[in-house]
mmCIF file of C-alpha atoms in Angstrom:
data_model
loop_
_atom_site.group_PDB
_atom_site.id
_atom_site.type_symbol
_atom_site.label_atom_id
_atom_site.label_comp_id
_atom_site.label_asym_id
_atom_site.label_seq_id
_atom_site.Cartn_x
_atom_site.Cartn_y
_atom_site.Cartn_z
ATOM 1 C CA MET Z 1 -0.158 0.018 0.150
ATOM 2 C CA GLY Z 2 1.260 3.640 -0.863
ATOM 3 C CA HIS Z 3 1.819 6.211 1.404
ATOM 4 C CA VAL Z 4 3.040 9.862 1.655
ATOM 5 C CA ALA Z 5 4.741 11.082 4.964
ATOM 6 C CA LEU Z 6 3.264 14.354 5.234
ATOM 7 C CA GLY Z 7 5.157 16.201 7.533
ATOM 8 C CA MET Z 8 6.910 18.656 5.075
ATOM 9 C CA GLY Z 9 9.983 17.959 7.152
ATOM 10 C CA ARG Z 10 13.473 16.876 5.710
ATOM 11 C CA PRO Z 11 12.945 12.727 4.761
ATOM 12 C CA ARG Z 12 15.222 10.911 7.183
ATOM 13 C CA SER Z 13 18.675 9.929 5.408
ATOM 14 C CA PRO Z 14 21.597 8.399 6.733
ATOM 15 C CA ALA Z 15 23.427 11.322 5.763
ATOM 16 C CA TYR Z 16 22.076 13.478 8.427
ATOM 17 C CA ASP Z 17 22.000 13.600 12.193
ATOM 18 C CA PRO Z 18 19.017 12.052 12.902
ATOM 19 C CA ALA Z 19 18.578 14.909 15.890
ATOM 20 C CA VAL Z 20 18.565 17.685 13.097
ATOM 21 C CA CYS Z 21 15.814 15.629 10.927
ATOM 22 C CA TYR Z 22 12.185 15.669 11.207
ATOM 23 C CA GLU Z 23 9.566 13.434 10.478
ATOM 24 C CA SER Z 24 6.158 13.817 10.241
ATOM 25 C CA ALA Z 25 3.209 10.908 12.124
ATOM 26 C CA ARG Z 26 1.015 12.524 9.588
ATOM 27 C CA VAL Z 27 0.592 10.081 6.622
ATOM 28 C CA ILE Z 28 -1.664 10.465 3.423
ATOM 29 C CA VAL Z 29 -2.576 6.484 2.639
ATOM 30 C CA GLY Z 30 -2.648 5.413 -0.406
ATOM 31 C CA PRO Z 31 -3.847 3.895 -2.810
ATOM 32 C CA PHE Z 32 -4.644 6.938 -4.405
ATOM 33 C CA LEU Z 33 -7.161 8.621 -7.150
ATOM 34 C CA LEU Z 34 -6.078 11.555 -8.904
ATOM 35 C CA TYR Z 35 -8.470 14.506 -9.481
ATOM 36 C CA ILE Z 36 -8.928 16.111 -12.902
ATOM 37 C CA GLY Z 37 -12.781 17.529 -12.567
ATOM 38 C CA ARG Z 38 -13.897 20.058 -15.358
ATOM 39 C CA ILE Z 39 -10.156 21.326 -15.445
ATOM 40 C CA ALA Z 40 -9.404 22.653 -19.000
ATOM 41 C CA ASN Z 41 -5.816 23.904 -18.909
ATOM 42 C CA PRO Z 42 -2.968 21.413 -18.850
ATOM 43 C CA LEU Z 43 -0.719 23.472 -16.330
ATOM 44 C CA ASP Z 44 -3.402 23.345 -13.925
ATOM 45 C CA ILE Z 45 -3.521 19.590 -13.156
ATOM 46 C CA LYS Z 46 0.301 19.350 -13.070
ATOM 47 C CA THR Z 47 0.183 17.980 -9.325
ATOM 48 C CA SER Z 48 -2.209 15.129 -10.649
ATOM 49 C CA ARG Z 49 0.256 14.660 -13.659
ATOM 50 C CA GLY Z 50 2.946 14.771 -11.322
ATOM 51 C CA MET Z 51 1.827 11.943 -9.372
ATOM 52 C CA ALA Z 52 0.875 9.979 -12.364
ATOM 53 C CA VAL Z 53 4.355 10.011 -13.595
ATOM 54 C CA PHE Z 54 6.447 9.231 -10.476
ATOM 55 C CA ARG Z 55 3.994 7.839 -8.280
ATOM 56 C CA ARG Z 56 2.016 5.328 -10.860
ATOM 57 C CA GLU Z 57 2.074 2.581 -8.881
ATOM 58 C CA ASP Z 58 0.043 4.280 -5.978
ATOM 59 C CA CYS Z 59 -2.774 5.756 -8.360
ATOM 60 C CA VAL Z 60 -5.450 3.546 -8.726
ATOM 61 C CA GLY Z 61 -7.129 6.010 -11.265
ATOM 62 C CA GLU Z 62 -8.544 9.251 -12.046
ATOM 63 C CA PHE Z 63 -11.639 11.218 -11.681
ATOM 64 C CA ARG Z 64 -13.196 13.809 -14.558
ATOM 65 C CA HIS Z 65 -16.842 14.633 -15.130
ATOM 66 C CA ASP Z 66 -18.132 13.782 -18.707
ATOM 67 C CA ASP Z 67 -17.057 17.532 -20.177
ATOM 68 C CA GLY Z 68 -13.393 17.212 -18.576
ATOM 69 C CA PRO Z 69 -11.456 17.922 -21.719
ATOM 70 C CA LEU Z 70 -8.391 16.129 -20.123
ATOM 71 C CA THR Z 71 -6.955 13.039 -18.964
ATOM 72 C CA LEU Z 72 -4.375 11.218 -17.298
ATOM 73 C CA GLY Z 73 -4.531 7.536 -19.287
ATOM 74 C CA LEU Z 74 -5.608 6.285 -16.480
ATOM 75 C CA PRO Z 75 -8.786 3.959 -15.324
ATOM 76 C CA ARG Z 76 -11.677 6.350 -14.899
ATOM 77 C CA PHE Z 77 -13.527 6.110 -11.792
ATOM 78 C CA ASP Z 78 -16.256 7.782 -10.061
ATOM 79 C CA PHE Z 79 -15.975 8.022 -6.293
ATOM 80 C CA ALA Z 80 -17.581 4.607 -5.212
ATOM 81 C CA GLU Z 81 -15.845 2.958 -8.098
ATOM 82 C CA ALA Z 82 -12.482 4.137 -7.105
ATOM 83 C CA VAL Z 83 -12.972 2.944 -3.073
ATOM 84 C CA ALA Z 84 -14.169 -0.343 -4.839
ATOM 85 C CA ALA Z 85 -10.743 -0.362 -6.742
ATOM 86 C CA GLY Z 86 -8.842 0.116 -3.486
ATOM 87 C CA ALA Z 87 -8.358 3.818 -3.644
ATOM 88 C CA ARG Z 88 -7.909 5.410 0.176
ATOM 89 C CA THR Z 89 -7.417 9.276 -0.488
ATOM 90 C CA LEU Z 90 -8.527 11.806 -3.497
ATOM 91 C CA ILE Z 91 -5.117 13.855 -4.473
ATOM 92 C CA LEU Z 92 -6.885 17.194 -5.468
ATOM 93 C CA GLY Z 93 -3.742 17.885 -7.679
ATOM 94 C CA VAL Z 94 -5.223 21.121 -9.328
ATOM 95 C CA ALA Z 95 -4.155 24.505 -9.168
ATOM 96 C CA ALA Z 96 -7.145 26.396 -9.222
ATOM 97 C CA ALA Z 97 -7.689 30.370 -9.652
ATOM 98 C CA GLY Z 98 -6.245 32.147 -6.726
ATOM 99 C CA GLY Z 99 -5.687 29.032 -4.996
ATOM 100 C CA ARG Z 100 -9.521 27.830 -3.775
ATOM 101 C CA MET Z 101 -11.585 25.929 -4.498
ATOM 102 C CA ASP Z 102 -15.043 26.485 -6.698
ATOM 103 C CA ALA Z 103 -17.763 25.361 -5.858
ATOM 104 C CA THR Z 104 -17.578 22.291 -8.739
ATOM 105 C CA MET Z 105 -14.377 21.005 -6.308
ATOM 106 C CA ILE Z 106 -16.063 21.489 -3.214
ATOM 107 C CA ALA Z 107 -19.557 19.540 -4.482
ATOM 108 C CA ASP Z 108 -16.755 17.211 -5.956
ATOM 109 C CA VAL Z 109 -14.691 16.761 -2.374
ATOM 110 C CA VAL Z 110 -18.003 16.421 -0.694
ATOM 111 C CA ALA Z 111 -19.078 13.222 -2.623
ATOM 112 C CA ALA Z 112 -15.665 11.740 -2.269
ATOM 113 C CA LEU Z 113 -15.690 11.957 1.809
ATOM 114 C CA ASP Z 114 -19.436 10.755 1.325
ATOM 115 C CA ALA Z 115 -18.010 7.807 -0.189
ATOM 116 C CA GLY Z 116 -15.332 6.746 2.093
ATOM 117 C CA LEU Z 117 -12.354 8.561 0.749
ATOM 118 C CA ASP Z 118 -10.150 11.055 2.813
ATOM 119 C CA VAL Z 119 -8.716 13.952 0.700
ATOM 120 C CA ALA Z 120 -5.633 15.558 0.105
ATOM 121 C CA ALA Z 121 -4.886 19.248 -1.474
ATOM 122 C CA GLY Z 122 -2.432 21.812 -1.820
ATOM 123 C CA LEU Z 123 -4.434 24.729 -2.668
ATOM 124 C CA HIS Z 124 -4.186 28.298 -0.734
ATOM 125 C CA GLN Z 125 -7.538 27.813 0.579
ATOM 126 C CA ARG Z 126 -7.223 24.916 3.514
ATOM 127 C CA LEU Z 127 -10.016 22.141 3.293
ATOM 128 C CA ARG Z 128 -10.937 22.426 6.711
ATOM 129 C CA ASP Z 129 -12.002 26.079 5.812
ATOM 130 C CA ALA Z 130 -14.637 25.317 3.381
ATOM 131 C CA PRO Z 131 -17.707 24.353 5.797
ATOM 132 C CA ALA Z 132 -19.082 21.971 3.297
ATOM 133 C CA ILE Z 133 -15.915 19.852 3.418
ATOM 134 C CA ALA Z 134 -15.244 20.101 6.954
ATOM 135 C CA ALA Z 135 -18.759 19.338 7.994
ATOM 136 C CA ALA Z 136 -18.784 16.079 5.421
ATOM 137 C CA ALA Z 137 -15.305 15.004 6.762
ATOM 138 C CA GLN Z 138 -16.195 14.867 10.529
ATOM 139 C CA ALA Z 139 -19.931 13.488 9.695
ATOM 140 C CA GLY Z 140 -17.786 10.520 7.852
ATOM 141 C CA GLY Z 141 -14.983 10.210 9.987
ATOM 142 C CA ARG Z 142 -12.800 11.053 7.099
ATOM 143 C CA LYS Z 143 -9.457 13.079 6.697
ATOM 144 C CA LEU Z 144 -8.166 16.069 5.725
ATOM 145 C CA TYR Z 145 -4.503 17.108 4.378
ATOM 146 C CA ASP Z 146 -3.721 20.232 3.758
ATOM 147 C CA VAL Z 147 -0.049 20.178 2.222
ATOM 148 C CA ARG Z 148 0.235 24.005 2.472
ATOM 149 C CA ASP Z 149 0.352 24.201 5.948
ATOM 150 C CA PRO Z 150 4.022 24.849 6.472
ATOM 151 C CA ALA Z 151 6.202 22.770 8.747
ATOM 152 C CA ALA Z 152 9.465 24.595 8.815
ATOM 153 C CA PRO Z 153 10.364 26.866 12.158
ATOM 154 C CA PRO Z 154 9.717 30.671 11.415
ATOM 155 C CA GLN Z 155 13.547 31.624 11.182
ATOM 156 C CA VAL Z 156 15.368 33.994 9.465
ATOM 157 C CA GLY Z 157 18.263 33.234 6.855
ATOM 158 C CA THR Z 158 21.754 33.516 8.409
ATOM 159 C CA GLY Z 159 23.735 33.136 4.814
ATOM 160 C CA GLN Z 160 25.860 31.214 7.031
ATOM 161 C CA PRO Z 161 27.954 28.829 4.662
ATOM 162 C CA ARG Z 162 27.339 25.204 5.594
ATOM 163 C CA ALA Z 163 28.267 21.647 4.305
ATOM 164 C CA GLY Z 164 27.247 19.946 1.418
ATOM 165 C CA ARG Z 165 26.814 20.521 -1.922
ATOM 166 C CA ARG Z 166 23.509 21.876 -3.253
ATOM 167 C CA LEU Z 167 22.128 22.107 -7.046
ATOM 168 C CA LEU Z 168 18.453 24.457 -7.197
ATOM 169 C CA THR Z 169 16.435 24.332 -10.436
ATOM 170 C CA VAL Z 170 15.621 28.293 -11.298
ATOM 171 C CA GLY Z 171 13.220 29.454 -14.313
ATOM 172 C CA THR Z 172 12.323 31.675 -17.293
ATOM 173 C CA ASP Z 173 8.691 31.633 -15.487
ATOM 174 C CA CYS Z 174 6.392 29.775 -13.533
ATOM 175 C CA ALA Z 175 5.352 25.828 -14.659
ATOM 176 C CA VAL Z 176 8.727 25.197 -16.973
ATOM 177 C CA GLY Z 177 9.709 21.940 -15.462
ATOM 178 C CA LYS Z 178 11.552 23.031 -12.376
ATOM 179 C CA MET Z 179 10.021 20.244 -10.363
ATOM 180 C CA TYR Z 180 10.486 17.575 -13.180
ATOM 181 C CA THR Z 181 13.984 18.446 -13.470
ATOM 182 C CA ALA Z 182 15.004 18.445 -10.284
ATOM 183 C CA LEU Z 183 13.407 14.931 -10.103
ATOM 184 C CA HIS Z 184 15.451 13.493 -13.088
ATOM 185 C CA LEU Z 185 18.806 15.221 -12.305
ATOM 186 C CA THR Z 186 18.304 13.141 -8.123
ATOM 187 C CA ALA Z 187 17.576 9.793 -10.044
ATOM 188 C CA GLY Z 188 20.245 10.607 -12.565
ATOM 189 C CA LEU Z 189 22.496 11.289 -9.734
ATOM 190 C CA ARG Z 190 21.517 7.990 -7.737
ATOM 191 C CA SER Z 191 22.097 5.877 -10.854
ATOM 192 C CA ARG Z 192 25.302 6.835 -10.692
ATOM 193 C CA GLY Z 193 26.634 6.291 -7.099
ATOM 194 C CA VAL Z 194 26.114 9.630 -5.615
ATOM 195 C CA ALA Z 195 24.120 10.216 -2.536
ATOM 196 C CA ALA Z 196 21.294 12.788 -3.515
ATOM 197 C CA ASP Z 197 18.222 14.306 -2.067
ATOM 198 C CA PHE Z 198 15.262 15.931 -3.805
ATOM 199 C CA ARG Z 199 13.888 18.829 -1.501
ATOM 200 C CA ALA Z 200 10.749 19.753 -2.209
ATOM 201 C CA THR Z 201 9.074 23.290 -1.980
ATOM 202 C CA GLY Z 202 5.802 22.794 -3.974
ATOM 203 C CA GLN Z 203 2.441 21.218 -3.283
ATOM 204 C CA THR Z 204 3.308 18.579 -6.315
ATOM 205 C CA GLY Z 205 6.644 17.979 -5.404
ATOM 206 C CA ILE Z 206 6.002 17.306 -1.901
ATOM 207 C CA MET Z 207 3.373 14.675 -2.467
ATOM 208 C CA ILE Z 208 5.843 12.897 -4.673
ATOM 209 C CA ALA Z 209 8.172 13.206 -2.357
ATOM 210 C CA GLY Z 210 6.685 12.978 0.938
ATOM 211 C CA ALA Z 211 8.614 15.870 2.450
ATOM 212 C CA GLY Z 212 9.216 19.600 1.769
ATOM 213 C CA VAL Z 213 8.500 22.647 2.423
ATOM 214 C CA PRO Z 214 5.213 24.417 0.779
ATOM 215 C CA ILE Z 215 7.500 27.787 0.080
ATOM 216 C CA ASP Z 216 5.045 30.285 -1.171
ATOM 217 C CA ALA Z 217 2.983 29.460 2.128
ATOM 218 C CA VAL Z 218 6.094 30.850 4.301
ATOM 219 C CA VAL Z 219 5.867 34.123 5.906
ATOM 220 C CA ALA Z 220 8.350 36.050 3.492
ATOM 221 C CA ASP Z 221 10.511 37.154 6.329
ATOM 222 C CA PHE Z 222 11.240 33.086 6.516
ATOM 223 C CA LEU Z 223 11.872 32.308 3.415
ATOM 224 C CA SER Z 224 15.328 32.432 3.287
ATOM 225 C CA GLY Z 225 15.754 30.523 6.072
ATOM 226 C CA ALA Z 226 13.136 27.899 5.531
ATOM 227 C CA VAL Z 227 14.955 26.621 2.979
ATOM 228 C CA GLU Z 228 18.410 26.450 5.264
ATOM 229 C CA TRP Z 229 16.219 23.903 7.297
ATOM 230 C CA LEU Z 230 14.994 22.241 4.403
ATOM 231 C CA SER Z 231 18.627 21.508 2.786
ATOM 232 C CA PRO Z 232 21.025 21.318 6.067
ATOM 233 C CA ALA Z 233 24.318 20.667 6.400
ATOM 234 C CA ARG Z 234 25.696 17.023 4.755
ATOM 235 C CA HIS Z 235 28.725 15.442 4.969
ATOM 236 C CA ASP Z 236 28.763 12.410 3.042
ATOM 237 C CA ASN Z 237 29.909 14.296 -0.756
ATOM 238 C CA GLY Z 238 26.139 14.317 -1.952
ATOM 239 C CA TRP Z 239 23.694 16.382 -3.399
ATOM 240 C CA ASP Z 240 20.753 18.398 -2.287
ATOM 241 C CA VAL Z 241 18.780 19.116 -5.700
ATOM 242 C CA ILE Z 242 16.216 22.051 -4.858
ATOM 243 C CA GLU Z 243 13.004 22.383 -6.248
ATOM 244 C CA GLY Z 244 13.100 26.121 -7.616
ATOM 245 C CA GLN Z 245 9.535 28.066 -7.578
ATOM 246 C CA GLY Z 246 8.857 31.188 -9.718
ATOM 247 C CA SER Z 247 10.878 33.168 -12.009
ATOM 248 C CA LEU Z 248 12.972 36.249 -10.960
ATOM 249 C CA PHE Z 249 11.433 38.098 -13.731
ATOM 250 C CA HIS Z 250 8.034 36.714 -12.544
ATOM 251 C CA PRO Z 251 6.604 40.277 -10.874
ATOM 252 C CA SER Z 252 4.288 37.439 -8.921
ATOM 253 C CA PHE Z 253 6.524 35.430 -7.327
ATOM 254 C CA ALA Z 254 9.978 36.900 -8.009
ATOM 255 C CA GLY Z 255 10.270 37.438 -4.039
ATOM 256 C CA VAL Z 256 9.826 33.481 -3.341
ATOM 257 C CA SER Z 257 12.372 32.760 -6.062
ATOM 258 C CA THR Z 258 14.796 35.426 -3.992
ATOM 259 C CA GLY Z 259 14.493 33.416 -0.699
ATOM 260 C CA LEU Z 260 15.064 29.953 -2.777
ATOM 261 C CA LEU Z 261 18.319 31.794 -4.431
ATOM 262 C CA HIS Z 262 19.429 33.026 -0.765
ATOM 263 C CA GLY Z 263 18.409 29.985 1.151
ATOM 264 C CA ALA Z 264 19.747 27.546 -1.130
ATOM 265 C CA GLN Z 265 23.250 28.761 -1.279
ATOM 266 C CA PRO Z 266 23.387 26.825 -4.719
ATOM 267 C CA ASP Z 267 26.765 25.306 -6.010
ATOM 268 C CA ALA Z 268 25.016 24.678 -9.339
ATOM 269 C CA VAL Z 269 22.087 25.678 -10.840
ATOM 270 C CA VAL Z 270 19.755 24.754 -14.115
ATOM 271 C CA LEU Z 271 17.739 26.904 -16.027
ATOM 272 C CA CYS Z 272 14.242 25.438 -16.769
ATOM 273 C CA HIS Z 273 12.455 27.144 -19.681
ATOM 274 C CA ASP Z 274 9.597 26.678 -22.300
ATOM 275 C CA PRO Z 275 10.203 27.428 -25.789
ATOM 276 C CA LEU Z 276 7.590 27.946 -27.141
ATOM 277 C CA ARG Z 277 5.786 30.398 -24.345
ATOM 278 C CA THR Z 278 6.050 33.834 -25.510
ATOM 279 C CA HIS Z 279 4.823 35.731 -22.594
ATOM 280 C CA LEU Z 280 4.686 35.520 -18.655
ATOM 281 C CA ARG Z 281 2.145 32.733 -17.334
ATOM 282 C CA GLY Z 282 -0.834 34.628 -16.878
ATOM 283 C CA LEU Z 283 0.687 38.253 -17.883
ATOM 284 C CA PRO Z 284 0.305 38.740 -21.217
ATOM 285 C CA HIS Z 285 2.071 42.057 -21.411
ATOM 286 C CA MET Z 286 5.023 40.877 -20.249
ATOM 287 C CA PRO Z 287 7.439 38.448 -22.652
ATOM 288 C CA VAL Z 288 9.420 35.881 -21.438
ATOM 289 C CA PRO Z 289 13.164 36.747 -20.587
ATOM 290 C CA ASP Z 290 16.276 36.023 -22.852
ATOM 291 C CA ILE Z 291 17.933 33.122 -21.547
ATOM 292 C CA VAL Z 292 21.045 34.206 -21.549
ATOM 293 C CA MET Z 293 19.976 37.238 -19.000
ATOM 294 C CA CYS Z 294 18.185 35.202 -17.425
ATOM 295 C CA LEU Z 295 20.942 32.941 -16.503
ATOM 296 C CA ASP Z 296 23.102 36.196 -15.378
ATOM 297 C CA ARG Z 297 20.641 37.333 -13.305
ATOM 298 C CA ASN Z 298 20.215 34.415 -11.290
ATOM 299 C CA LEU Z 299 23.595 33.807 -10.910
ATOM 300 C CA ALA Z 300 24.081 37.620 -9.627
ATOM 301 C CA VAL Z 301 21.582 36.928 -6.994
ATOM 302 C CA ALA Z 302 22.713 33.636 -5.890
ATOM 303 C CA ARG Z 303 26.153 35.052 -5.261
ATOM 304 C CA LEU Z 304 24.779 37.444 -1.775
ATOM 305 C CA THR Z 305 25.377 33.601 -0.042
ATOM 306 C CA ASN Z 306 27.210 31.567 -2.063
ATOM 307 C CA PRO Z 307 29.917 33.617 -4.295
ATOM 308 C CA MET Z 308 31.297 30.579 -6.113
ATOM 309 C CA VAL Z 309 27.947 29.144 -7.467
ATOM 310 C CA GLN Z 310 27.680 28.021 -11.271
ATOM 311 C CA ALA Z 311 25.209 27.536 -14.103
ATOM 312 C CA VAL Z 312 25.876 23.664 -15.346
ATOM 313 C CA GLY Z 313 22.770 23.702 -17.554
ATOM 314 C CA VAL Z 314 19.891 24.599 -19.464
ATOM 315 C CA SER Z 315 16.453 22.220 -19.546
ATOM 316 C CA LEU Z 316 13.877 22.749 -22.053
ATOM 317 C CA ASN Z 317 10.460 21.515 -22.151
ATOM 318 C CA THR Z 318 10.184 20.355 -25.879
ATOM 319 C CA ALA Z 319 6.850 18.261 -25.339
ATOM 320 C CA ARG Z 320 4.898 20.289 -27.955
ATOM 321 C CA MET Z 321 7.649 20.116 -30.303
ATOM 322 C CA ALA Z 322 8.347 18.029 -32.770
ATOM 323 C CA ALA Z 323 11.691 15.961 -31.819
ATOM 324 C CA PRO Z 324 13.843 17.280 -34.899
ATOM 325 C CA ASP Z 325 12.571 20.404 -33.928
ATOM 326 C CA ALA Z 326 13.678 19.955 -30.366
ATOM 327 C CA LEU Z 327 17.137 18.626 -30.632
ATOM 328 C CA ALA Z 328 18.166 21.206 -32.962
ATOM 329 C CA LEU Z 329 17.123 24.041 -30.284
ATOM 330 C CA CYS Z 330 19.033 22.034 -27.933
ATOM 331 C CA GLY Z 331 21.802 22.504 -29.829
ATOM 332 C CA ALA Z 332 20.914 26.163 -30.443
ATOM 333 C CA ILE Z 333 21.317 27.144 -26.756
ATOM 334 C CA ALA Z 334 23.626 24.797 -25.750
ATOM 335 C CA ASP Z 335 25.742 26.847 -28.681
ATOM 336 C CA ARG Z 336 24.719 30.084 -27.277
ATOM 337 C CA THR Z 337 25.037 29.377 -23.393
ATOM 338 C CA GLY Z 338 28.318 27.189 -23.555
ATOM 339 C CA LEU Z 339 25.869 24.974 -21.709
ATOM 340 C CA PRO Z 340 24.598 21.580 -22.444
ATOM 341 C CA CYS Z 341 20.815 21.750 -23.149
ATOM 342 C CA VAL Z 342 18.312 18.594 -22.574
ATOM 343 C CA ASP Z 343 14.930 17.832 -22.251
ATOM 344 C CA PRO Z 344 14.946 15.805 -19.060
ATOM 345 C CA VAL Z 345 11.980 13.706 -20.330
ATOM 346 C CA THR Z 346 12.978 12.694 -24.078
ATOM 347 C CA THR Z 347 17.012 13.526 -23.389
ATOM 348 C CA GLY Z 348 17.501 13.004 -20.009
ATOM 349 C CA VAL Z 349 20.228 14.665 -18.069
ATOM 350 C CA ALA Z 350 23.335 12.911 -18.385
ATOM 351 C CA PRO Z 351 25.313 15.882 -20.073
ATOM 352 C CA ILE Z 352 24.327 18.152 -17.331
ATOM 353 C CA LEU Z 353 25.314 15.452 -14.889
ATOM 354 C CA ASP Z 354 28.520 15.045 -16.670
ATOM 355 C CA ARG Z 355 28.908 18.904 -16.515
ATOM 356 C CA LEU Z 356 28.456 18.784 -12.932
ATOM 357 C CA SER Z 357 30.789 16.329 -12.527
ATOM 358 C CA ALA Z 358 33.319 17.857 -14.599
ATOM 359 C CA ARG Z 359 33.260 21.115 -12.867
ATOM 360 C CA ALA Z 360 34.641 18.974 -9.771
ATOM 361 C CA ILE Z 361 32.274 21.036 -7.216
ATOM 362 C CA ALA Z 362 33.452 20.611 -3.757
ATOM 363 C CA ALA Z 363 31.736 19.482 -0.926
#
């Protein structure tokens, strides 16, 4: 039976002193039913999609309405059918407008609870704060899991150097593959016999990894401190691969990106980019920044806490491109930046890992 340990703390690892590690007793119990509902924008179901890709063995199927245009390619169940198939928890894996549930979502969650499912969500609006949902959960004795409850202690960042090596994924915009890239890099390092831990900072990554800090729910003064807490000193010559959020060039989310750059003290950064996007997400009046300029700006901000930070690669999301065009674009960006350029899903991340090894970044 799959489960996600949810304390949003640091996952236990032999590389760390147990005295500074945290494991929560709160557990999201699987198997899972993944929610799509009536969502029409593929970017808005990235949590459900992430679970389907990286936790497929723990997912029995998906729930979507008849008029819902999207699918994850999983068996389709209603709530009663999902319970009969063994599902224990509905993952409300959507990024709703404003982080709030609409009337359809609330009604669906109530129906899921009435059918015997627990519910987990990572929205800014907590499940427990919706009266109908709270009442249904109480009446049925069901559990609600609000993934965006921060667990990191309220501490300011210090910028004090700490042992270990850290890689942070950064982006030209939001939702350009920072989590996917970080997960693939972590898996790639481990496949080479290098100790590596994925450090989740968003709802999707936390559900996949079972731990992390929902960085956009942390009070602004404590952003960098939360990242320092999430990625403590390590002494095994391994890597913490930290999931980036937002973009320095997105006026809505640049503050979170800055806090991550300062708190992570990254030794290496990988820039993530969607080459077909013409403007910043949700801001049609603002174009996507130039890749080279974006790399330079991220390195400049990161140097406040790690003057030795290096860029080691560019990661593209080429899912909507023909394979020959994607490969040609990777080559062109590699020539322009002097860095390996990959699509982690289609080409893998080996060139970036080779660069990381060649740079011989010391712990």
